[in-house]
mmCIF file of C-alpha atoms in Angstrom:
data_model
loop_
_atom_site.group_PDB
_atom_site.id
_atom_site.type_symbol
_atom_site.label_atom_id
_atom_site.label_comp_id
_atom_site.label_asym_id
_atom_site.label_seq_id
_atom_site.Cartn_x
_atom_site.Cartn_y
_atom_site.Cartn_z
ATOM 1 C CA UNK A 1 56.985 1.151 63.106
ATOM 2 C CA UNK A 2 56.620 -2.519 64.725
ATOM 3 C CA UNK A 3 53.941 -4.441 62.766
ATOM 4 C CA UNK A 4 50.780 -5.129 64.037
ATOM 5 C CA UNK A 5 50.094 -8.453 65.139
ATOM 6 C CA UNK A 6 46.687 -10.270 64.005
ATOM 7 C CA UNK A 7 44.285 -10.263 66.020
ATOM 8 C CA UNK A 8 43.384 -13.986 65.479
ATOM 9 C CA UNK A 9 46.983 -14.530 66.781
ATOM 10 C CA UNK A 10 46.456 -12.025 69.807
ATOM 11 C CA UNK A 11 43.211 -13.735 70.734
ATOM 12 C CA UNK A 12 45.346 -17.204 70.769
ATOM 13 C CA UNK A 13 48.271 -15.596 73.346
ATOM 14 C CA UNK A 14 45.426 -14.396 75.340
ATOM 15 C CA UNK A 15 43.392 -17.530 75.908
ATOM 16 C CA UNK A 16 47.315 -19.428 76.679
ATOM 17 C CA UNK A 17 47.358 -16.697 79.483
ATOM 18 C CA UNK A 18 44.039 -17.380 80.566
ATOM 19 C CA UNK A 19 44.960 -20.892 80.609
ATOM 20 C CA UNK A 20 47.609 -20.262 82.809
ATOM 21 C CA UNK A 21 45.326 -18.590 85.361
ATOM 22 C CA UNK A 22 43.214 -21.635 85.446
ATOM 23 C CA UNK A 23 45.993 -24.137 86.222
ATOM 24 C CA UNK A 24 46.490 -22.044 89.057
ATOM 25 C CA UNK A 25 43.032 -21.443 90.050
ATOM 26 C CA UNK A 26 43.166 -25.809 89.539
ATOM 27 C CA UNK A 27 45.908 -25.816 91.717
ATOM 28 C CA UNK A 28 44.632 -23.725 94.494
ATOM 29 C CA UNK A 29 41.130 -25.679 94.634
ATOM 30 C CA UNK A 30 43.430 -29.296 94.963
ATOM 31 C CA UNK A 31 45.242 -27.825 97.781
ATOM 32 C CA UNK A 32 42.437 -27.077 99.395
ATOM 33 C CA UNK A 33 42.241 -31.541 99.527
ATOM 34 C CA UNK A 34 38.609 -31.097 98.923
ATOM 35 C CA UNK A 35 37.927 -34.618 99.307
ATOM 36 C CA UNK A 36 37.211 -37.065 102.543
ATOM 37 C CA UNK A 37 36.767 -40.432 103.958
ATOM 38 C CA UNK A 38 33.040 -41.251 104.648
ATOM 39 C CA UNK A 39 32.926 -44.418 106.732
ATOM 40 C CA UNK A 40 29.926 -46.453 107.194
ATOM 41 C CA UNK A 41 28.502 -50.223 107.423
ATOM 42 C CA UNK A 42 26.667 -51.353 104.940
ATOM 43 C CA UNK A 43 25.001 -54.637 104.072
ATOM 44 C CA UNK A 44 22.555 -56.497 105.853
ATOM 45 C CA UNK A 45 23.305 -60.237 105.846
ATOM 46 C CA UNK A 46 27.182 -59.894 106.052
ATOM 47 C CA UNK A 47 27.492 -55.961 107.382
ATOM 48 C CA UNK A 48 30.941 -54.764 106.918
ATOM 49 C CA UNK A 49 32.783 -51.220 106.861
ATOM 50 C CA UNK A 50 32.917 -49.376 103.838
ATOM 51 C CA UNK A 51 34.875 -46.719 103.297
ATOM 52 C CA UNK A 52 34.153 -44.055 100.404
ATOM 53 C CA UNK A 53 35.588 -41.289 99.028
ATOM 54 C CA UNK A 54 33.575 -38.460 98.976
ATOM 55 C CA UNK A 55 34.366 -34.252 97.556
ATOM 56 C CA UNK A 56 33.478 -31.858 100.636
ATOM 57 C CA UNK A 57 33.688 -29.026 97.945
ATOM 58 C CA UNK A 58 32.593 -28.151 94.144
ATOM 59 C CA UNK A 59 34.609 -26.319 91.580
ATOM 60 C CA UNK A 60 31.958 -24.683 90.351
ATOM 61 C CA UNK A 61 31.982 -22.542 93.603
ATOM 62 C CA UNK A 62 35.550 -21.614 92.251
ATOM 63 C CA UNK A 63 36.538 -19.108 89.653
ATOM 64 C CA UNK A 64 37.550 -21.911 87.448
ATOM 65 C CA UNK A 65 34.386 -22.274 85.470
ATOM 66 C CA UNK A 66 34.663 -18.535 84.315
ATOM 67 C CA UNK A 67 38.423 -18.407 84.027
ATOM 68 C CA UNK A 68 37.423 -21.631 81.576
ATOM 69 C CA UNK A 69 34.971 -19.242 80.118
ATOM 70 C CA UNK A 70 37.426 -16.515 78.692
ATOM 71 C CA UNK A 71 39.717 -19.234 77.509
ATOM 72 C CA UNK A 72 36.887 -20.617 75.422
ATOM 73 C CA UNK A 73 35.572 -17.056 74.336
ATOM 74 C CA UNK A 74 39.622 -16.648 73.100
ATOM 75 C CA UNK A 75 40.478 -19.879 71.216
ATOM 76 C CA UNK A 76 36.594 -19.939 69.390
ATOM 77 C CA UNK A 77 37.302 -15.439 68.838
ATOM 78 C CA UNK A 78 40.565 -16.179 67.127
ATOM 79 C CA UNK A 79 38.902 -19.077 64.708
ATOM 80 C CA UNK A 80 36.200 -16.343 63.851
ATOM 81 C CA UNK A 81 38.776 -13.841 63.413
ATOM 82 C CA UNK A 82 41.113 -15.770 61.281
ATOM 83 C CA UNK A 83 38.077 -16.837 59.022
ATOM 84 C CA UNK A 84 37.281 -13.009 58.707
ATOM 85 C CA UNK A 85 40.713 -12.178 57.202
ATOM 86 C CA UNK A 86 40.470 -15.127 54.830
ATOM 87 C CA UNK A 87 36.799 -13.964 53.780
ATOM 88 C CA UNK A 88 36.096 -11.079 51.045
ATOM 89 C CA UNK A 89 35.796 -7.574 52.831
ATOM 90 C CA UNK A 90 31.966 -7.084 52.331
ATOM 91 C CA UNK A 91 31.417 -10.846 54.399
ATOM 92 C CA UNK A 92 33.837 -10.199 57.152
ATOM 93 C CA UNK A 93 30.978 -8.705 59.946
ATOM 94 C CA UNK A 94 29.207 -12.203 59.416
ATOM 95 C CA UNK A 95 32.224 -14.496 58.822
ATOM 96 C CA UNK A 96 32.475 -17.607 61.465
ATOM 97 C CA UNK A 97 35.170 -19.990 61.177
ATOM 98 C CA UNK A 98 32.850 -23.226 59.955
ATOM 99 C CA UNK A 99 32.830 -25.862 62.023
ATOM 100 C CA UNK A 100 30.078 -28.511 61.325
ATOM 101 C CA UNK A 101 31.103 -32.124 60.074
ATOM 102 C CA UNK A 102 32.990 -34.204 57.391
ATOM 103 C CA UNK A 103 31.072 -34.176 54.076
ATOM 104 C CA UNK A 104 29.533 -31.029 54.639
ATOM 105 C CA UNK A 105 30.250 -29.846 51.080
ATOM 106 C CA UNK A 106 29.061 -32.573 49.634
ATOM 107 C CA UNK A 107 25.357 -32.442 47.835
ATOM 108 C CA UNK A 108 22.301 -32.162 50.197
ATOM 109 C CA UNK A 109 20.692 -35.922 50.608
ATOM 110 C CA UNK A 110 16.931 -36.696 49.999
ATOM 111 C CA UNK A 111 15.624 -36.503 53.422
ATOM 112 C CA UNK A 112 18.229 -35.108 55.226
ATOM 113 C CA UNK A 113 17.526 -33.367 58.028
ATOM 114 C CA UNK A 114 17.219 -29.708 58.632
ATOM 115 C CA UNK A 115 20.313 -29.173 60.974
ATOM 116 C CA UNK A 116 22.536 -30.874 57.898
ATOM 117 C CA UNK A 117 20.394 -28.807 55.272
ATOM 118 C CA UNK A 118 21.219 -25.383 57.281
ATOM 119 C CA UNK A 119 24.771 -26.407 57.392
ATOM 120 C CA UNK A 120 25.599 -27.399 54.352
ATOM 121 C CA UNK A 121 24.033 -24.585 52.633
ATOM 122 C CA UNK A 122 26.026 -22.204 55.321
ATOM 123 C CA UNK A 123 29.306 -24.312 54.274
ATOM 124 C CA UNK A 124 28.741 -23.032 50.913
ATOM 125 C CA UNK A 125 28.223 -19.491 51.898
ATOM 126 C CA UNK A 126 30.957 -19.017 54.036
ATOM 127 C CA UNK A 127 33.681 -20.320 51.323
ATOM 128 C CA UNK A 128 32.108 -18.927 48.246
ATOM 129 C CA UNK A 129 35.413 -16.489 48.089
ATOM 130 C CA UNK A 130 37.745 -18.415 49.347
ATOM 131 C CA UNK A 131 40.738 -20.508 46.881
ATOM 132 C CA UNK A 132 40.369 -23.603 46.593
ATOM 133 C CA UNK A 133 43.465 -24.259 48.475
ATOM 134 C CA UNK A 134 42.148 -22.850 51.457
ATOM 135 C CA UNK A 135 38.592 -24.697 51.003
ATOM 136 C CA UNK A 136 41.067 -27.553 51.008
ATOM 137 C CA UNK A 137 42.298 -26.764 54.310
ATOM 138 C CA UNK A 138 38.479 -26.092 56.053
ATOM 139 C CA UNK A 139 37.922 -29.410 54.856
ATOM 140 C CA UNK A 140 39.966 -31.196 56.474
ATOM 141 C CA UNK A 141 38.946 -29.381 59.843
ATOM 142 C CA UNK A 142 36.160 -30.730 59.555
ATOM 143 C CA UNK A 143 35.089 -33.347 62.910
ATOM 144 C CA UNK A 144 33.736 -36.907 61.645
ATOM 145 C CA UNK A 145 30.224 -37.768 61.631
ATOM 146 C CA UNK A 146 31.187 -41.350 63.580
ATOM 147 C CA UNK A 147 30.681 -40.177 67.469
ATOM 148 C CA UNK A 148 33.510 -38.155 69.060
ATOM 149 C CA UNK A 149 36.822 -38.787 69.296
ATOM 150 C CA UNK A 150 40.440 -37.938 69.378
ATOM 151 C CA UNK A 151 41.409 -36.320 66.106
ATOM 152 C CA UNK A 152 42.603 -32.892 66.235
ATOM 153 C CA UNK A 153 39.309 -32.019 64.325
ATOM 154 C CA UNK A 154 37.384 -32.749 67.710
ATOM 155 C CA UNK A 155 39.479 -30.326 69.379
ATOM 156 C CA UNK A 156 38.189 -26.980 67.743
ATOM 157 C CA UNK A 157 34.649 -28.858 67.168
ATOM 158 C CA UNK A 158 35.040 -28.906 71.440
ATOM 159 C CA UNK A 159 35.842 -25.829 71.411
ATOM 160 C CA UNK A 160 32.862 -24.829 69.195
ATOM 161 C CA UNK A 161 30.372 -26.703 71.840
ATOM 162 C CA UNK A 162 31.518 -25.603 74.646
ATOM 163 C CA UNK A 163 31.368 -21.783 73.261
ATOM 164 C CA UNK A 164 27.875 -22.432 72.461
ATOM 165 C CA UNK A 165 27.183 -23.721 75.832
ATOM 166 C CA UNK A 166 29.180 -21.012 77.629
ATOM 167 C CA UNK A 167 26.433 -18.251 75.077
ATOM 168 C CA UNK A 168 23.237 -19.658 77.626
ATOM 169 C CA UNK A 169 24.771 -21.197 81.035
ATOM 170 C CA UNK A 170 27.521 -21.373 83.410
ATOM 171 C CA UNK A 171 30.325 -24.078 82.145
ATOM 172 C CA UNK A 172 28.589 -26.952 84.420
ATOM 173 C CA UNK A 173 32.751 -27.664 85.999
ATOM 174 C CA UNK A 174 32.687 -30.783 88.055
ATOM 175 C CA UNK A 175 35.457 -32.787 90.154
ATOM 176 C CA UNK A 176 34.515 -36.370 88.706
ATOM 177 C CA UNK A 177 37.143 -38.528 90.901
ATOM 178 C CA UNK A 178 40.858 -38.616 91.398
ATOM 179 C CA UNK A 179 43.659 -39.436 89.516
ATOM 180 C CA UNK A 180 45.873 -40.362 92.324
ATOM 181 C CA UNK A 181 45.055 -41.969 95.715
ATOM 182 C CA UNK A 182 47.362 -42.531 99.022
ATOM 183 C CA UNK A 183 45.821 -43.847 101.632
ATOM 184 C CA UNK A 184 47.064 -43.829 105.393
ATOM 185 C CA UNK A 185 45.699 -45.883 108.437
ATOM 186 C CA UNK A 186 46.541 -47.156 111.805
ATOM 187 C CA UNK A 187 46.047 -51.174 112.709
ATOM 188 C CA UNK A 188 44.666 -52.245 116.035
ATOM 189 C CA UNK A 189 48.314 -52.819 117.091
ATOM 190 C CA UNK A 190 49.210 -49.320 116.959
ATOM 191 C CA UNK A 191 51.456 -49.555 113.486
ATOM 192 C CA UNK A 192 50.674 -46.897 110.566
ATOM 193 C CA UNK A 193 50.396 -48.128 107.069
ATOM 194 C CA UNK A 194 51.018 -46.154 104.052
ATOM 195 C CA UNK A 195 49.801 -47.472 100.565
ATOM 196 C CA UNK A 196 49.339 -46.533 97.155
ATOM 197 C CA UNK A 197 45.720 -47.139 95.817
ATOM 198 C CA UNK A 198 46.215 -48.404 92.274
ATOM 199 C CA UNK A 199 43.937 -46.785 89.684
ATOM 200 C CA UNK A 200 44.214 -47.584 86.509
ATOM 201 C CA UNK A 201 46.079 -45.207 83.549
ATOM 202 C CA UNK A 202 42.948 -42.686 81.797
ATOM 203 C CA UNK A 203 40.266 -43.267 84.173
ATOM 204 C CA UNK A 204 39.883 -41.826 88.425
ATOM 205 C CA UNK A 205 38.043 -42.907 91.430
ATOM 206 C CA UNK A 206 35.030 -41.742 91.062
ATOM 207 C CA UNK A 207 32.928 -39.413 93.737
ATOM 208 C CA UNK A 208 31.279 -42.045 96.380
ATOM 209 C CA UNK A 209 33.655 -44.715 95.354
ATOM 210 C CA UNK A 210 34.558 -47.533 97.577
ATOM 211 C CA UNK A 211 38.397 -47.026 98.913
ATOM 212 C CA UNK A 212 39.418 -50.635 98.434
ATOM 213 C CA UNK A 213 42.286 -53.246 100.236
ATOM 214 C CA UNK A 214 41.991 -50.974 103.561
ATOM 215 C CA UNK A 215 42.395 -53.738 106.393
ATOM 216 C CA UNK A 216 39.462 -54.697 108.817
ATOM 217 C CA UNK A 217 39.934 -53.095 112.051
ATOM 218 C CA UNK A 218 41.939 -50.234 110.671
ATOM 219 C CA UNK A 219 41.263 -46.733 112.073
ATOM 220 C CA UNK A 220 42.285 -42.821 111.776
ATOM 221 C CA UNK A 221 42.516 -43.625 107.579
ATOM 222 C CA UNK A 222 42.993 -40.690 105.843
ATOM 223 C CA UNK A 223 43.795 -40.137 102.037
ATOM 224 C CA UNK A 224 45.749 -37.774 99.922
ATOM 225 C CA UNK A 225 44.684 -37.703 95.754
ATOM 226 C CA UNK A 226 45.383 -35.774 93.091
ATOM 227 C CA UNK A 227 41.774 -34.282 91.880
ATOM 228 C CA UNK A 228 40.549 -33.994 87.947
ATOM 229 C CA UNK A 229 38.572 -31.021 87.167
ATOM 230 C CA UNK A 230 36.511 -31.063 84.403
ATOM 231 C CA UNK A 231 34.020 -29.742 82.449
ATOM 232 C CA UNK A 232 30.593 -31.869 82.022
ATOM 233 C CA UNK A 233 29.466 -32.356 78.648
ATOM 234 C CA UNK A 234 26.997 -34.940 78.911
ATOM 235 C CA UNK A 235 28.557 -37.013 75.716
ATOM 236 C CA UNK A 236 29.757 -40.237 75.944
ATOM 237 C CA UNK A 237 33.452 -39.446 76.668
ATOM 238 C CA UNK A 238 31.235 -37.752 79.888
ATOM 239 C CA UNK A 239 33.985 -35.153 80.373
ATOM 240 C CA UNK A 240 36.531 -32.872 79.560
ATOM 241 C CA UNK A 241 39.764 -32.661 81.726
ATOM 242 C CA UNK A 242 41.012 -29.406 82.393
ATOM 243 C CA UNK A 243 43.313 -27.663 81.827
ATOM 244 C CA UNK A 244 44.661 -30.269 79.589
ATOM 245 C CA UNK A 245 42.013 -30.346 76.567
ATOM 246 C CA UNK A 246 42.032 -26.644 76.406
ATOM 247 C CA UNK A 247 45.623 -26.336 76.341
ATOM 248 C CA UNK A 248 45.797 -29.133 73.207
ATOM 249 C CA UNK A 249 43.145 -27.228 71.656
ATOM 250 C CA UNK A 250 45.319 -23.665 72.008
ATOM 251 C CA UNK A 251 48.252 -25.425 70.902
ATOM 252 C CA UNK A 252 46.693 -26.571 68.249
ATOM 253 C CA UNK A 253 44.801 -23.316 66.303
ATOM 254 C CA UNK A 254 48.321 -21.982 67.001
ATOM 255 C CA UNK A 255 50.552 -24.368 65.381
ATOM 256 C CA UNK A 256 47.903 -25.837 62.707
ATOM 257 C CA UNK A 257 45.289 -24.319 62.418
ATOM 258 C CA UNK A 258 46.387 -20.775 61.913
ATOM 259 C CA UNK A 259 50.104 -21.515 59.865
ATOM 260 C CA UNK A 260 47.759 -23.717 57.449
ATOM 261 C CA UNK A 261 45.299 -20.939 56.608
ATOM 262 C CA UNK A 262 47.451 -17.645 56.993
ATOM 263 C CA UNK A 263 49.001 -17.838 53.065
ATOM 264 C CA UNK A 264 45.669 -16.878 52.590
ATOM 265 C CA UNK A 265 44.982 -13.622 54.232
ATOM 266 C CA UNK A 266 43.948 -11.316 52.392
ATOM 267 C CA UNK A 267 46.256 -8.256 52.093
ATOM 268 C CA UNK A 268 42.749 -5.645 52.919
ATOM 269 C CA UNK A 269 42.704 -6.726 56.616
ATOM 270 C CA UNK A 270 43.119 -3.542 58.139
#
């Protein structure tokens, strides 16, 4: 008889599926070149032409934002499930993989507030059967307390927030700018141009954005871009990029995550 295959490992090839369907979904909406040249003058001492790029449509009207959804629900479902095999069998209907901050296990502080209080006295709950190998390992998972950034921590701690967010309210999915810009115009003498708008490496131009280095006089300009999708999360990195973060994340519970903690699966999962 073939073996069964863990669920928390099931969950994990589902969401990598999922994320498949939303590079595609990604794809389809960038096809669509959901972007356009708004041209106006603007100024009032020295009125010139301004030309902006602006999105004529909103990937939240798309399936990506639920496609995003069940690839959340997947990669935060496998955590819980992994952390339910590693638990003693009379905690596993409560068991949540712990996800709350670096230093959690430490003693409660004078004056701490309530949030910290509640989880560090859930931090101690959720281990109290665990070896101390394995508390080893959830420590380590553990996000910093220093603002967000790009340790692999912060990718299950995004995956955590955005599962939380998903619990109340549509994933608010936005198109903040694009990563890639050609831009195409005719001169007054008839000639076409074709340039390369340079934007720099990590960041886009943003929505409403001027379209810079376009000639005076030029007409008929029309751009082509490569749009980022992302999900709004109000922080200060301001967004996350999809598919990509998702798919590090996935990668990640599958080829960290879940090889550091499965020596410890207990042999009553069935």
């Amino acid at each position: 008889m073939a073996a069964v295959v863990p669920s928390y490992l099931a969950k994990v090839t589902r969401a990598k599926k999922h994320l498949v369907e939303l590079d595609a979904e990604i794809q389809r909406y960038a096809a669509q070149r959901p972007y356009d040249v708004s041209t106006r003058v603007e100024g009032k001492k020295k009125p010139r032409t301004v030309r902006r790029l602006v999105f004529t449509a909103d990937p939240a009207d798309t399936d990506i934002p639920i496609i995003t959804a069940d690839v959340i629900y997947n990669l935060r479902s496998s955590l819980d499930h992994l952390m339910s095999a590693l638990v003693a069998k009379k905690d596993r209907s409560s068991a949540m993989f712990p996800i709350y901050f670096d230093g959690v296990w430490e003693a409660i502080v004078p004056g701490e507030n309530q949030q910290r209080v509640k989880e560090r006295t859930r931090w101690a709950s959720d281990i109290k059967t665990l070896p101390d190998a394995a508390i080893a390992v959830l420590q380590r998972l553990q996000p910093p307390e220093d603002g967000w950034d790009n340790t692999d921590a912060n990718l299950i701690q995004l995956v955590n927030r955005l599962s939380n967010r998903d619990r109340h309210e549509k994933l608010p999915t936005i198109a903040p700018g694009l990563l890639e810009l050609t831009v195409r115009f005719k001169l007054p003498d008839g000639k076409r141009r074709t340039k390369r708008a340079p934007i720099p490496p990590g960041s886009v131009l943003e929505d409403k954005a001027q379209i810079a280095d376009i000639p005076d006089g030029a007409v008929d300009v029309k751009i082509e871009g490569v749009p980022l999708v992302a999900i709004d999360i109000a922080h200060e990195v301001r967004y996350v990029p999809l598919p990509a973060k998702l798919d590090a994340a996935a990668r990640f519970i599958e080829e960290r995550v879940i090889p550091s903690l499965s020596p410890f699966v207990r042999g009553d999962t069935g």
